[in-house]
mmCIF file of C-alpha atoms in Angstrom:
data_model
loop_
_atom_site.group_PDB
_atom_site.id
_atom_site.type_symbol
_atom_site.label_atom_id
_atom_site.label_comp_id
_atom_site.label_asym_id
_atom_site.label_seq_id
_atom_site.Cartn_x
_atom_site.Cartn_y
_atom_site.Cartn_z
ATOM 1 C CA MET A 1 87.762 96.863 109.136
ATOM 2 C CA GLY A 2 84.800 95.241 110.830
ATOM 3 C CA ARG A 3 81.694 93.976 109.115
ATOM 4 C CA LEU A 4 80.013 96.279 106.648
ATOM 5 C CA HIS A 5 76.307 95.607 106.316
ATOM 6 C CA THR A 6 75.174 97.840 103.462
ATOM 7 C CA ILE A 7 76.523 99.969 100.660
ATOM 8 C CA PHE A 8 75.563 102.965 102.795
ATOM 9 C CA HIS A 9 77.910 101.867 105.595
ATOM 10 C CA ALA A 10 80.696 101.410 103.047
ATOM 11 C CA CYS A 11 80.082 104.820 101.470
ATOM 12 C CA HIS A 12 80.836 106.508 104.798
ATOM 13 C CA LEU A 13 84.355 105.040 104.640
ATOM 14 C CA VAL A 14 85.175 106.069 101.076
ATOM 15 C CA GLN A 15 87.618 108.936 100.617
ATOM 16 C CA PRO A 16 87.490 111.244 97.581
ATOM 17 C CA SER A 17 89.410 109.989 94.545
ATOM 18 C CA ASN A 18 92.194 111.918 92.805
ATOM 19 C CA ARG A 19 89.413 113.607 90.826
ATOM 20 C CA GLY A 20 87.810 114.739 94.073
ATOM 21 C CA GLU A 21 84.816 112.442 93.617
ATOM 22 C CA TYR A 22 83.434 109.668 95.785
ATOM 23 C CA GLU A 23 83.596 106.483 93.729
ATOM 24 C CA ILE A 24 80.840 103.910 94.265
ATOM 25 C CA SER A 25 83.255 101.241 93.032
ATOM 26 C CA GLU A 26 85.425 101.912 96.106
ATOM 27 C CA ALA A 27 82.450 101.268 98.385
ATOM 28 C CA ILE A 28 81.682 98.048 96.505
ATOM 29 C CA ASP A 29 85.313 96.950 96.892
ATOM 30 C CA LEU A 30 85.082 97.582 100.652
ATOM 31 C CA LEU A 31 81.973 95.402 100.866
ATOM 32 C CA ILE A 32 83.683 92.589 98.962
ATOM 33 C CA GLN A 33 86.780 92.851 101.175
ATOM 34 C CA SER A 34 84.555 92.557 104.259
ATOM 35 C CA GLY A 35 83.102 89.291 102.944
ATOM 36 C CA ARG A 36 79.797 90.559 101.583
ATOM 37 C CA THR A 37 78.302 89.106 98.421
ATOM 38 C CA ILE A 38 77.438 91.685 95.791
ATOM 39 C CA ASP A 39 74.436 91.243 93.496
ATOM 40 C CA ALA A 40 73.515 93.366 90.501
ATOM 41 C CA ILE A 41 70.253 93.904 88.681
ATOM 42 C CA GLY A 42 69.636 95.132 85.166
ATOM 43 C CA LEU A 43 67.647 98.278 84.599
ATOM 44 C CA GLU A 44 65.644 99.283 81.554
ATOM 45 C CA GLY A 45 64.948 102.831 80.468
ATOM 46 C CA TRP A 46 67.016 105.965 80.748
ATOM 47 C CA ARG A 47 69.639 106.789 83.323
ATOM 48 C CA ILE A 48 71.694 109.854 84.127
ATOM 49 C CA ASP A 49 75.102 110.100 85.772
ATOM 50 C CA ALA A 50 74.052 112.852 88.166
ATOM 51 C CA GLY A 51 77.574 113.919 89.086
ATOM 52 C CA TYR A 52 77.084 117.493 87.910
ATOM 53 C CA PRO A 53 74.373 120.079 88.646
ATOM 54 C CA GLU A 54 73.252 120.168 85.007
ATOM 55 C CA ASP A 55 72.795 116.372 85.104
ATOM 56 C CA ARG A 56 70.613 116.629 88.192
ATOM 57 C CA GLU A 57 68.623 119.367 86.456
ATOM 58 C CA GLU A 58 68.110 117.035 83.471
ATOM 59 C CA ALA A 59 66.925 114.268 85.821
ATOM 60 C CA GLU A 60 64.501 116.708 87.428
ATOM 61 C CA ARG A 61 63.233 117.806 84.000
ATOM 62 C CA ARG A 62 62.670 114.202 82.936
ATOM 63 C CA SER A 63 60.922 113.255 86.162
ATOM 64 C CA GLN A 64 58.616 116.289 85.942
ATOM 65 C CA GLY A 65 57.899 115.451 82.297
ATOM 66 C CA GLY A 66 56.559 112.015 83.201
ATOM 67 C CA GLU A 67 59.533 110.039 81.883
ATOM 68 C CA VAL A 68 59.978 108.387 85.290
ATOM 69 C CA GLU A 69 57.507 105.817 86.557
ATOM 70 C CA ALA A 70 56.450 106.305 90.154
#
């Protein structure tokens, strides 16, 4: 598989799931399998699963409304 350096490298190798979506967990698994250490950080505030156009529209609405810190 070679050495994967970032999540972005791993994402290029991920195939769509049975649902037709690209799963970030698959990219994380690829990084772990290649010997990378995975760290996580906690986030405060709102979040949106932007998997659908209406979700991205909601994120845009919130960011335009000042709910997102620059």
